[in-house]
Amino acid sequence: MYSLRALLPGAAAAGAALAVAEAAAALTGRRSTVDLAAQLVVDRVPRSAVEIGVRLLRSADKPAIRASVVGAVLASGALAGATGRSRRRGPTAAALAGAGAVAGAGIAAAWRRQTSRREHQDAVFASRPLSAARPLPPARDGAEHWPGASPLLTPVQDFYVTDVAMRSPVVDVHRWRLTVCGEVRRPLSVGYADLLDDELVEFDAAMVCIHNRLGWDRLGNQRWTGLPLSRLLERVEPTPAAGTLVTRSVDGWECSLPLRLLADHDAYLVLGMGGRALTASHGFPARVFVPGLYGQYAGAKWLTELRLQATPNRDYWQGRGWPHGPVPVRPMARIDAPAHRGRRAAGPVTVTGVAWAPAGGVGSVEVSLDGGPWTGAELAGELAPAAWRRWRADLVLDAGTHELRARCLGRDGRVQDGVPRDPFPSGASGYHRVRLRVA
Ligand SMILES: Nc1nc2c(c(=O)[nH]1)N[C@H]1C(S)=C(S)[C@@H](COP(=O)(O)O)O[C@H]1N2
Ligand SMILES: [Mo]
């Protein structure tokens, strides 16, 4: 066994080297070494490992990946130092601990500097109201006073973020262009101001990550602002050879959409959410979104290119073993109140939740108590078929342990699949269950 004192010099040297590299990256505006290394890990570990990571870490995945990269660098430095030929004791343990602390502070400062660029951009742009030519009426569904209900529209700061970029790209909007090219007669290149000058529309829709599990909140409901993709496509006049629209991000991430699908699905170039421009983490300045498809099949954030092609590319997630899209969102209901494993007094209880079945809409929601028959819940108003819908059921519970289940039936006839399945390869299924102890 190595003594702690033998391990410290190497670890401190590795930490100091890392801190210098991070500081240099921050000062020169290049990407963080830790993030580059972490990105290599993210893009190469087997799909099953990614799935386990997402399941265990939910949304803390990036800090955890960074921490393990730093940990791995320190550990290899420690081992290299301890097994190396020079075994001079050198500096005291206190001095080494000091060097380690300086290294840590250097890394933290470098990261903070990069984060502040994104925060600055959000302060400038994401605070800017975006107005649609014909705004939708205020979002109301009549469930405003239902106890424990989720908000009808998810506040932007609470809206889940999923992407494979270790750090959201920060786009310089003054230099940014969106090009629409490939199999088209009139290629187009537009800037941000050109897009804002267009006649913007608003639409309400839920966006769902395929990694969302029963009861999770890796989805959100939003009022989005943008323009119909069909408008852009008409302007460029796709040639008869065009079969696929490749949406490409500034960081190279791609998602292909069959043109056939776009012909009978609403699809948008999105510029804003919640009445304001997109934040950096949600894809500023522009993204593509096709309501009804899981997020990874619904378009790229930080969009830079729309390319029409005869056949699709190998998309990012296909490269990671996921099926060739598009994958439609499964109808699903979530119970928001009462909370799982709660205790309450016997008597009446109001069960509330949200259900989604984009793009066709929620037809009905049913609840079942203790494995009994499915009974219809009351539905709040519908903002749009692609949006989620709040529901409630008023039950009376006697003393004992109870289990509530909920399911969603789509207006298109799809019934929520009760067989529990993992998100890979076509989205999680099963029923969300809540257990209660009633005294
Ligand atoms: N450029 C880019 N676009 C992307 C992704 C990504 O990693 N990079 N992730 C996709 C996935 S998996 C989802 S679920 C949605 C998430 O959008 P949000 O982070 O705004 O919630 O964006 C999609 N678009
Ligand atoms: Mo996702």
Coordinates of C-alpha atoms and ligand atoms in Angstrom, one line a residue:
M1 CA 0.0 0.0 0.0
Y2 CA 1.1 3.5 -0.7
S3 CA 1.1 6.0 2.1
L4 CA -0.9 9.1 1.7
R5 CA 2.3 11.1 1.7
A6 CA 3.6 9.1 -1.2
L7 CA 0.4 9.7 -3.2
L8 CA 0.1 13.4 -2.6
P9 CA 2.9 14.9 -4.7
G10 CA 1.7 13.3 -7.9
A11 CA -1.9 14.2 -7.2
A12 CA -1.0 17.8 -6.4
A13 CA 1.2 18.0 -9.6
A14 CA -1.7 16.6 -11.7
G15 CA -4.2 19.0 -10.1
A16 CA -1.9 22.0 -10.6
A17 CA -1.4 21.0 -14.3
L18 CA -5.1 20.7 -14.8
A19 CA -5.7 24.0 -13.1
V20 CA -3.2 25.7 -15.4
A21 CA -4.9 24.1 -18.5
E22 CA -8.3 25.2 -17.3
A23 CA -7.2 28.7 -16.6
A24 CA -5.5 28.9 -20.0
A25 CA -8.6 27.6 -21.8
A26 CA -10.8 30.1 -20.0
L27 CA -8.5 33.0 -20.8
T28 CA -8.1 32.1 -24.5
G29 CA -11.8 31.3 -24.9
R30 CA -11.0 27.7 -25.8
R31 CA -12.9 24.7 -24.4
S32 CA -12.2 23.4 -21.0
T33 CA -9.8 20.3 -21.0
V34 CA -12.0 18.6 -18.4
D35 CA -15.1 19.2 -20.6
L36 CA -13.2 17.9 -23.7
A37 CA -12.2 14.8 -21.8
A38 CA -15.7 14.4 -20.3
Q39 CA -17.1 14.7 -23.8
L40 CA -14.9 11.9 -25.0
V41 CA -16.3 9.8 -22.2
V42 CA -19.9 10.8 -22.9
D43 CA -19.6 10.1 -26.7
R44 CA -17.8 6.7 -26.2
V45 CA -19.1 4.8 -23.2
P46 CA -21.5 2.0 -24.2
R47 CA -25.2 2.9 -24.4
S48 CA -26.0 0.7 -21.5
A49 CA -23.6 2.7 -19.3
V50 CA -25.3 5.9 -20.4
E51 CA -28.7 4.5 -19.5
I52 CA -27.5 3.5 -16.0
G53 CA -25.9 6.9 -15.5
V54 CA -29.1 8.8 -16.5
R55 CA -31.2 6.5 -14.3
L56 CA -29.0 7.0 -11.2
L57 CA -28.0 10.6 -11.7
R58 CA -31.2 12.0 -13.3
S59 CA -30.0 15.5 -14.1
A60 CA -26.8 15.7 -12.0
D61 CA -25.0 13.7 -14.8
K62 CA -22.7 16.5 -16.0
P63 CA -21.2 17.5 -12.6
A64 CA -20.7 13.8 -11.9
I65 CA -18.9 13.2 -15.2
R66 CA -16.7 16.2 -14.6
A67 CA -15.9 15.1 -11.1
S68 CA -14.9 11.6 -12.2
V69 CA -12.6 13.1 -14.9
V70 CA -10.9 15.3 -12.3
G71 CA -10.8 12.3 -9.9
A72 CA -9.2 10.1 -12.6
V73 CA -6.6 12.8 -13.4
L74 CA -5.7 13.2 -9.7
A75 CA -5.6 9.4 -9.2
S76 CA -3.4 8.8 -12.1
G77 CA -1.1 11.6 -11.1
A78 CA -0.9 10.1 -7.6
L79 CA -0.1 6.7 -8.9
A80 CA 2.5 8.0 -11.4
G81 CA 4.1 10.0 -8.7
A82 CA 4.2 7.2 -6.2
T83 CA 5.6 4.6 -8.7
G84 CA 8.0 6.9 -10.4
R85 CA 11.7 6.6 -9.8
S86 CA 12.1 9.8 -7.9
R87 CA 10.9 9.3 -4.4
R88 CA 12.1 12.4 -2.8
R89 CA 9.8 13.4 0.0
G90 CA 10.2 17.0 -0.9
P91 CA 7.5 19.4 0.3
T92 CA 5.6 18.8 3.4
A93 CA 2.1 17.4 3.4
A94 CA 0.7 20.9 4.3
A95 CA 2.4 22.5 1.3
L96 CA 0.9 19.8 -0.9
A97 CA -2.6 20.2 0.5
G98 CA -2.1 23.9 -0.2
A99 CA -1.2 23.2 -3.8
G100 CA -4.2 21.0 -4.2
A101 CA -6.5 23.8 -2.8
V102 CA -5.0 26.3 -5.3
A103 CA -5.6 23.8 -8.1
G104 CA -9.2 23.4 -7.1
A105 CA -9.7 27.1 -6.8
G106 CA -8.1 27.6 -10.3
I107 CA -10.5 25.1 -11.9
A108 CA -13.5 26.6 -10.1
A109 CA -12.5 30.1 -11.3
A110 CA -12.0 29.0 -14.9
W111 CA -15.4 27.2 -14.9
R112 CA -17.1 30.2 -13.4
R113 CA -15.7 32.4 -16.1
Q114 CA -17.2 30.2 -18.8
T115 CA -20.5 30.1 -17.0
S116 CA -20.7 33.8 -16.7
R117 CA -20.6 34.2 -20.6
R118 CA -23.8 32.1 -20.8
E119 CA -25.4 34.0 -17.9
H120 CA -24.6 37.3 -19.6
Q121 CA -26.1 36.2 -22.8
D122 CA -29.3 35.0 -21.0
A123 CA -29.5 38.4 -19.3
V124 CA -29.3 40.2 -22.6
F125 CA -31.5 37.9 -24.8
A126 CA -33.6 35.6 -22.7
S127 CA -35.1 38.6 -20.9
R128 CA -36.3 40.0 -24.3
P129 CA -40.0 39.6 -25.0
L130 CA -40.8 38.0 -28.3
S131 CA -44.1 39.0 -29.7
A132 CA -46.2 36.9 -32.0
A133 CA -48.3 38.5 -34.8
R134 CA -51.4 37.0 -33.3
P135 CA -50.7 36.0 -29.7
L136 CA -52.7 33.2 -28.1
P137 CA -55.1 34.0 -25.3
P138 CA -53.7 33.7 -21.8
A139 CA -53.1 30.1 -20.8
R140 CA -55.9 28.9 -18.5
D141 CA -57.5 25.5 -18.1
G142 CA -59.8 26.0 -15.1
A143 CA -57.5 23.9 -12.8
E144 CA -55.8 27.0 -11.3
H145 CA -57.0 26.1 -7.7
W146 CA -56.7 22.3 -7.8
P147 CA -54.6 21.3 -4.8
G148 CA -51.1 20.0 -5.6
A149 CA -51.5 20.4 -9.4
S150 CA -48.3 21.0 -11.5
P151 CA -48.3 24.5 -13.2
L152 CA -50.1 24.5 -16.6
L153 CA -46.9 25.9 -18.2
T154 CA -43.6 24.8 -16.8
P155 CA -41.5 27.9 -15.7
V156 CA -38.5 28.2 -18.0
Q157 CA -36.0 27.9 -15.0
D158 CA -37.6 24.6 -14.0
F159 CA -37.8 23.2 -17.6
Y160 CA -35.6 20.1 -17.9
V161 CA -32.4 20.4 -19.9
T162 CA -31.0 17.4 -21.9
D163 CA -28.1 17.6 -24.2
V164 CA -24.9 15.7 -24.9
A165 CA -22.8 18.9 -24.8
M166 CA -20.9 19.2 -21.6
R167 CA -21.5 22.9 -21.8
S168 CA -24.2 24.6 -23.8
P169 CA -22.7 26.4 -26.8
V170 CA -22.8 30.1 -26.4
V171 CA -23.6 31.5 -29.8
D172 CA -22.6 35.0 -30.9
V173 CA -25.9 36.0 -32.4
H174 CA -24.4 38.9 -34.4
R175 CA -22.3 36.5 -36.4
W176 CA -24.8 33.6 -36.4
R177 CA -26.5 32.6 -39.6
L178 CA -29.0 29.9 -40.4
T179 CA -28.5 28.3 -43.8
V180 CA -31.2 26.2 -45.5
C181 CA -29.4 24.3 -48.2
G182 CA -28.8 21.0 -50.0
E183 CA -31.5 19.6 -52.3
V184 CA -33.2 23.1 -52.8
R185 CA -33.7 25.4 -55.7
R186 CA -33.1 28.6 -53.7
P187 CA -30.7 28.2 -50.8
L188 CA -31.3 30.6 -48.0
S189 CA -29.1 32.2 -45.4
V190 CA -30.8 34.3 -42.7
G191 CA -29.6 36.1 -39.6
Y192 CA -31.3 36.4 -36.2
A193 CA -32.9 39.8 -37.0
D194 CA -34.4 38.5 -40.2
L195 CA -36.1 35.7 -38.3
L196 CA -37.4 38.1 -35.6
D197 CA -38.9 40.2 -38.4
D198 CA -40.9 37.3 -39.7
E199 CA -44.5 36.9 -38.7
L200 CA -44.0 34.8 -35.5
V201 CA -46.6 32.4 -34.2
E202 CA -47.2 30.9 -30.7
F203 CA -48.0 27.3 -30.0
D204 CA -48.5 25.2 -26.8
A205 CA -46.9 21.8 -26.6
A206 CA -45.2 19.4 -24.2
M207 CA -41.6 18.4 -24.9
V208 CA -40.7 15.0 -23.6
C209 CA -37.3 13.4 -23.3
I210 CA -37.2 9.7 -24.2
H211 CA -35.4 9.2 -20.9
N212 CA -38.4 10.3 -18.9
R213 CA -39.4 7.5 -16.5
L214 CA -42.7 6.9 -14.7
G215 CA -43.3 9.9 -12.4
W216 CA -40.2 11.8 -13.6
D217 CA -40.2 15.4 -14.7
R218 CA -37.9 15.1 -17.7
L219 CA -40.7 16.8 -19.7
G220 CA -42.3 20.2 -19.6
N221 CA -45.2 22.1 -21.1
Q222 CA -44.5 25.4 -22.8
R223 CA -45.9 28.2 -24.9
W224 CA -43.3 28.4 -27.7
T225 CA -42.7 31.2 -30.2
G226 CA -41.3 30.6 -33.6
L227 CA -42.3 30.1 -37.2
P228 CA -43.7 27.1 -39.0
L229 CA -40.9 25.1 -40.7
S230 CA -43.2 24.7 -43.7
R231 CA -42.8 28.5 -44.4
L232 CA -39.0 28.2 -44.6
L233 CA -39.2 25.1 -46.7
E234 CA -41.6 26.7 -49.2
R235 CA -39.2 29.6 -49.6
V236 CA -36.2 27.3 -50.6
E237 CA -38.2 25.1 -52.9
P238 CA -36.9 21.6 -52.2
T239 CA -36.1 19.5 -55.3
P240 CA -38.0 16.2 -55.9
A241 CA -34.8 14.4 -54.7
A242 CA -35.2 15.9 -51.1
G243 CA -36.4 13.2 -48.7
T244 CA -34.9 14.2 -45.4
L245 CA -34.4 17.4 -43.4
V246 CA -31.2 17.3 -41.4
T247 CA -31.2 19.7 -38.5
R248 CA -27.7 20.5 -37.4
S249 CA -26.4 22.3 -34.3
V250 CA -23.4 24.6 -34.1
D251 CA -21.7 21.8 -32.1
G252 CA -22.3 19.2 -34.9
W253 CA -25.2 17.4 -33.2
E254 CA -27.7 16.2 -35.8
C255 CA -31.2 15.0 -36.0
S256 CA -32.9 14.0 -39.3
L257 CA -36.6 14.4 -40.0
P258 CA -38.3 12.7 -42.9
L259 CA -40.0 15.2 -45.2
R260 CA -43.0 12.9 -45.4
L261 CA -43.5 13.3 -41.7
L262 CA -43.2 17.1 -41.8
A263 CA -46.0 17.1 -44.4
D264 CA -48.6 16.0 -41.9
H265 CA -47.1 17.1 -38.5
D266 CA -46.8 20.7 -37.2
A267 CA -43.1 21.5 -37.1
Y268 CA -41.5 24.7 -36.0
L269 CA -38.3 26.7 -36.0
V270 CA -38.5 27.9 -32.4
L271 CA -37.0 31.2 -31.2
G272 CA -38.6 31.5 -27.8
M273 CA -40.3 29.9 -24.9
G274 CA -42.5 31.4 -22.2
G275 CA -42.8 34.6 -24.3
R276 CA -39.1 35.3 -24.3
A277 CA -36.1 34.4 -26.4
L278 CA -34.6 31.0 -25.7
T279 CA -32.0 30.7 -23.0
A280 CA -28.5 29.3 -23.9
S281 CA -29.3 25.9 -22.4
H282 CA -32.5 25.6 -24.3
G283 CA -30.9 26.3 -27.7
F284 CA -30.5 30.0 -28.2
P285 CA -30.8 31.5 -30.8
A286 CA -33.0 28.9 -32.6
R287 CA -34.0 25.2 -32.5
V288 CA -36.3 22.9 -34.4
F289 CA -39.2 21.2 -32.5
V290 CA -41.8 18.7 -33.9
P291 CA -44.4 18.2 -31.1
G292 CA -45.3 14.6 -30.7
L293 CA -41.8 13.2 -31.2
Y294 CA -39.4 12.5 -28.3
G295 CA -36.9 15.3 -27.8
Q296 CA -33.9 13.5 -29.4
Y297 CA -36.0 12.9 -32.5
A298 CA -37.7 16.3 -32.6
G299 CA -34.8 18.6 -33.8
A300 CA -31.6 20.3 -32.9
K301 CA -31.0 23.1 -30.4
W302 CA -28.4 25.8 -31.3
L303 CA -29.5 25.3 -34.9
T304 CA -27.1 26.4 -37.6
E305 CA -28.1 24.5 -40.7
L306 CA -31.2 22.9 -42.2
R307 CA -30.0 20.6 -45.0
L308 CA -32.3 18.8 -47.4
Q309 CA -31.0 15.5 -48.6
A310 CA -32.1 12.4 -50.4
T311 CA -31.4 10.1 -47.4
P312 CA -30.8 10.7 -43.7
N313 CA -27.4 10.9 -42.0
R314 CA -26.4 8.8 -39.1
D315 CA -27.7 10.9 -36.3
Y316 CA -25.9 11.4 -33.0
W317 CA -28.3 9.0 -31.1
Q318 CA -28.3 6.4 -33.8
G319 CA -24.5 6.4 -33.5
R320 CA -25.1 5.5 -29.9
G321 CA -27.3 2.5 -30.7
W322 CA -30.8 4.1 -30.6
P323 CA -33.2 3.3 -33.4
H324 CA -33.5 5.3 -36.5
G325 CA -36.3 7.8 -35.7
P326 CA -38.8 9.3 -35.6
V327 CA -40.1 7.9 -32.3
P328 CA -43.5 9.1 -31.2
V329 CA -44.2 10.1 -27.6
R330 CA -46.2 7.4 -25.7
P331 CA -49.5 8.5 -24.0
M332 CA -48.8 8.8 -20.3
A333 CA -50.3 10.1 -17.0
R334 CA -48.4 11.3 -14.0
I335 CA -49.7 11.6 -10.5
D336 CA -48.5 14.8 -8.9
A337 CA -50.5 14.8 -5.6
P338 CA -50.8 13.2 -3.1
A339 CA -47.1 12.5 -2.9
H340 CA -45.7 8.9 -3.0
R341 CA -45.2 7.3 0.4
G342 CA -47.2 10.1 2.1
R343 CA -49.4 9.7 5.2
R344 CA -52.9 11.1 5.5
A345 CA -56.1 11.0 7.5
A346 CA -59.0 8.8 6.3
G347 CA -61.6 10.6 4.3
P348 CA -61.8 12.4 0.9
V349 CA -58.6 13.0 -1.1
T350 CA -58.1 14.9 -4.4
V351 CA -55.7 13.2 -6.7
T352 CA -54.2 15.5 -9.4
G353 CA -51.8 15.1 -12.2
V354 CA -50.9 15.8 -15.8
A355 CA -51.3 13.6 -18.8
W356 CA -49.9 13.9 -22.3
A357 CA -50.5 12.2 -25.7
P358 CA -49.0 14.6 -28.2
A359 CA -49.6 15.5 -30.9
G360 CA -53.2 14.1 -31.2
G361 CA -54.2 15.0 -27.6
V362 CA -55.5 13.4 -24.4
G363 CA -58.8 11.7 -24.8
S364 CA -59.3 10.6 -21.2
V365 CA -57.5 9.8 -18.0
E366 CA -58.4 7.0 -15.7
V367 CA -57.4 6.1 -12.2
S368 CA -57.4 2.8 -10.3
L369 CA -57.4 2.3 -6.6
D370 CA -55.7 -0.8 -5.1
G371 CA -55.7 -2.6 -8.4
G372 CA -59.5 -2.1 -8.9
P373 CA -61.3 -1.0 -12.0
W374 CA -60.2 2.0 -14.1
T375 CA -62.5 4.9 -13.5
G376 CA -62.6 8.2 -15.4
A377 CA -60.9 11.3 -14.0
E378 CA -62.1 14.9 -14.6
L379 CA -60.0 16.7 -17.3
A380 CA -59.1 20.4 -17.1
G381 CA -59.4 22.4 -20.3
E382 CA -57.2 21.7 -23.3
L383 CA -54.6 24.3 -24.3
A384 CA -53.8 22.4 -27.5
P385 CA -53.7 18.7 -28.4
A386 CA -49.9 18.7 -28.2
A387 CA -49.9 20.2 -24.7
W388 CA -50.2 18.3 -21.5
R389 CA -53.5 18.3 -19.7
R390 CA -54.3 18.5 -16.0
W391 CA -56.7 16.0 -14.5
R392 CA -58.2 15.2 -11.0
A393 CA -60.1 12.4 -9.3
D394 CA -61.9 12.8 -6.0
L395 CA -61.7 9.6 -3.9
V396 CA -62.5 8.6 -0.4
L397 CA -59.9 6.5 1.4
D398 CA -60.4 4.4 4.5
A399 CA -57.6 3.5 6.9
G400 CA -54.9 1.2 5.6
T401 CA -52.3 1.2 2.8
H402 CA -53.4 2.2 -0.6
E403 CA -52.0 2.3 -4.1
L404 CA -53.1 4.7 -6.8
R405 CA -52.4 4.2 -10.5
A406 CA -53.3 6.5 -13.5
R407 CA -53.3 5.9 -17.2
C408 CA -53.9 8.1 -20.3
L409 CA -55.9 7.2 -23.3
G410 CA -55.1 9.2 -26.5
R411 CA -57.8 10.8 -28.6
D412 CA -56.3 8.8 -31.5
G413 CA -57.2 5.5 -29.7
R414 CA -53.8 4.8 -28.2
V415 CA -54.0 3.4 -24.7
Q416 CA -51.1 3.8 -22.2
D417 CA -49.1 0.6 -22.2
G418 CA -49.1 -0.9 -18.7
V419 CA -46.1 -3.1 -19.2
P420 CA -43.1 -1.6 -17.3
R421 CA -40.3 -1.0 -19.7
D422 CA -37.1 1.0 -19.7
P423 CA -36.7 4.1 -21.9
F424 CA -34.5 2.3 -24.4
P425 CA -35.4 1.9 -27.3
S426 CA -38.9 3.5 -27.6
G427 CA -39.6 5.4 -24.4
A428 CA -40.6 4.1 -20.9
S429 CA -44.0 2.4 -20.4
G430 CA -45.9 1.2 -17.4
Y431 CA -48.2 3.0 -14.9
H432 CA -47.1 5.6 -12.5
R433 CA -48.0 4.4 -9.0
V434 CA -48.3 6.3 -5.7
R435 CA -48.6 4.5 -2.4
L436 CA -50.3 6.0 0.6
R437 CA -50.6 5.2 4.3
V438 CA -54.0 6.3 5.6
A439 CA -54.7 6.3 9.3
Ligands
LIG1 N1 -27.9 20.3 -30.4 C1 -28.6 19.5 -29.6 N2 -30.0 19.5 -29.7 C2 -30.7 18.6 -28.9 C3 -30.0 17.8 -28.0 C4 -28.6 17.8 -28.0 O1 -28.0 17.1 -27.2 N3 -27.9 18.7 -28.8 N4 -30.8 16.9 -27.2 C5 -32.1 16.6 -27.7 C6 -32.9 15.9 -26.6 S1 -32.4 14.4 -26.2 C7 -33.9 16.5 -26.0 S2 -34.9 15.6 -24.9 C8 -34.3 18.0 -26.2 C9 -34.2 18.7 -24.9 O2 -34.5 20.0 -25.0 P1 -34.3 20.9 -23.7 O3 -32.9 20.7 -23.1 O4 -34.6 22.3 -24.1 O5 -35.4 20.4 -22.7 O6 -33.4 18.6 -27.1 C10 -32.9 17.8 -28.2 N5 -32.0 18.6 -29.0
MO2 MO -33.8 13.6 -24.6

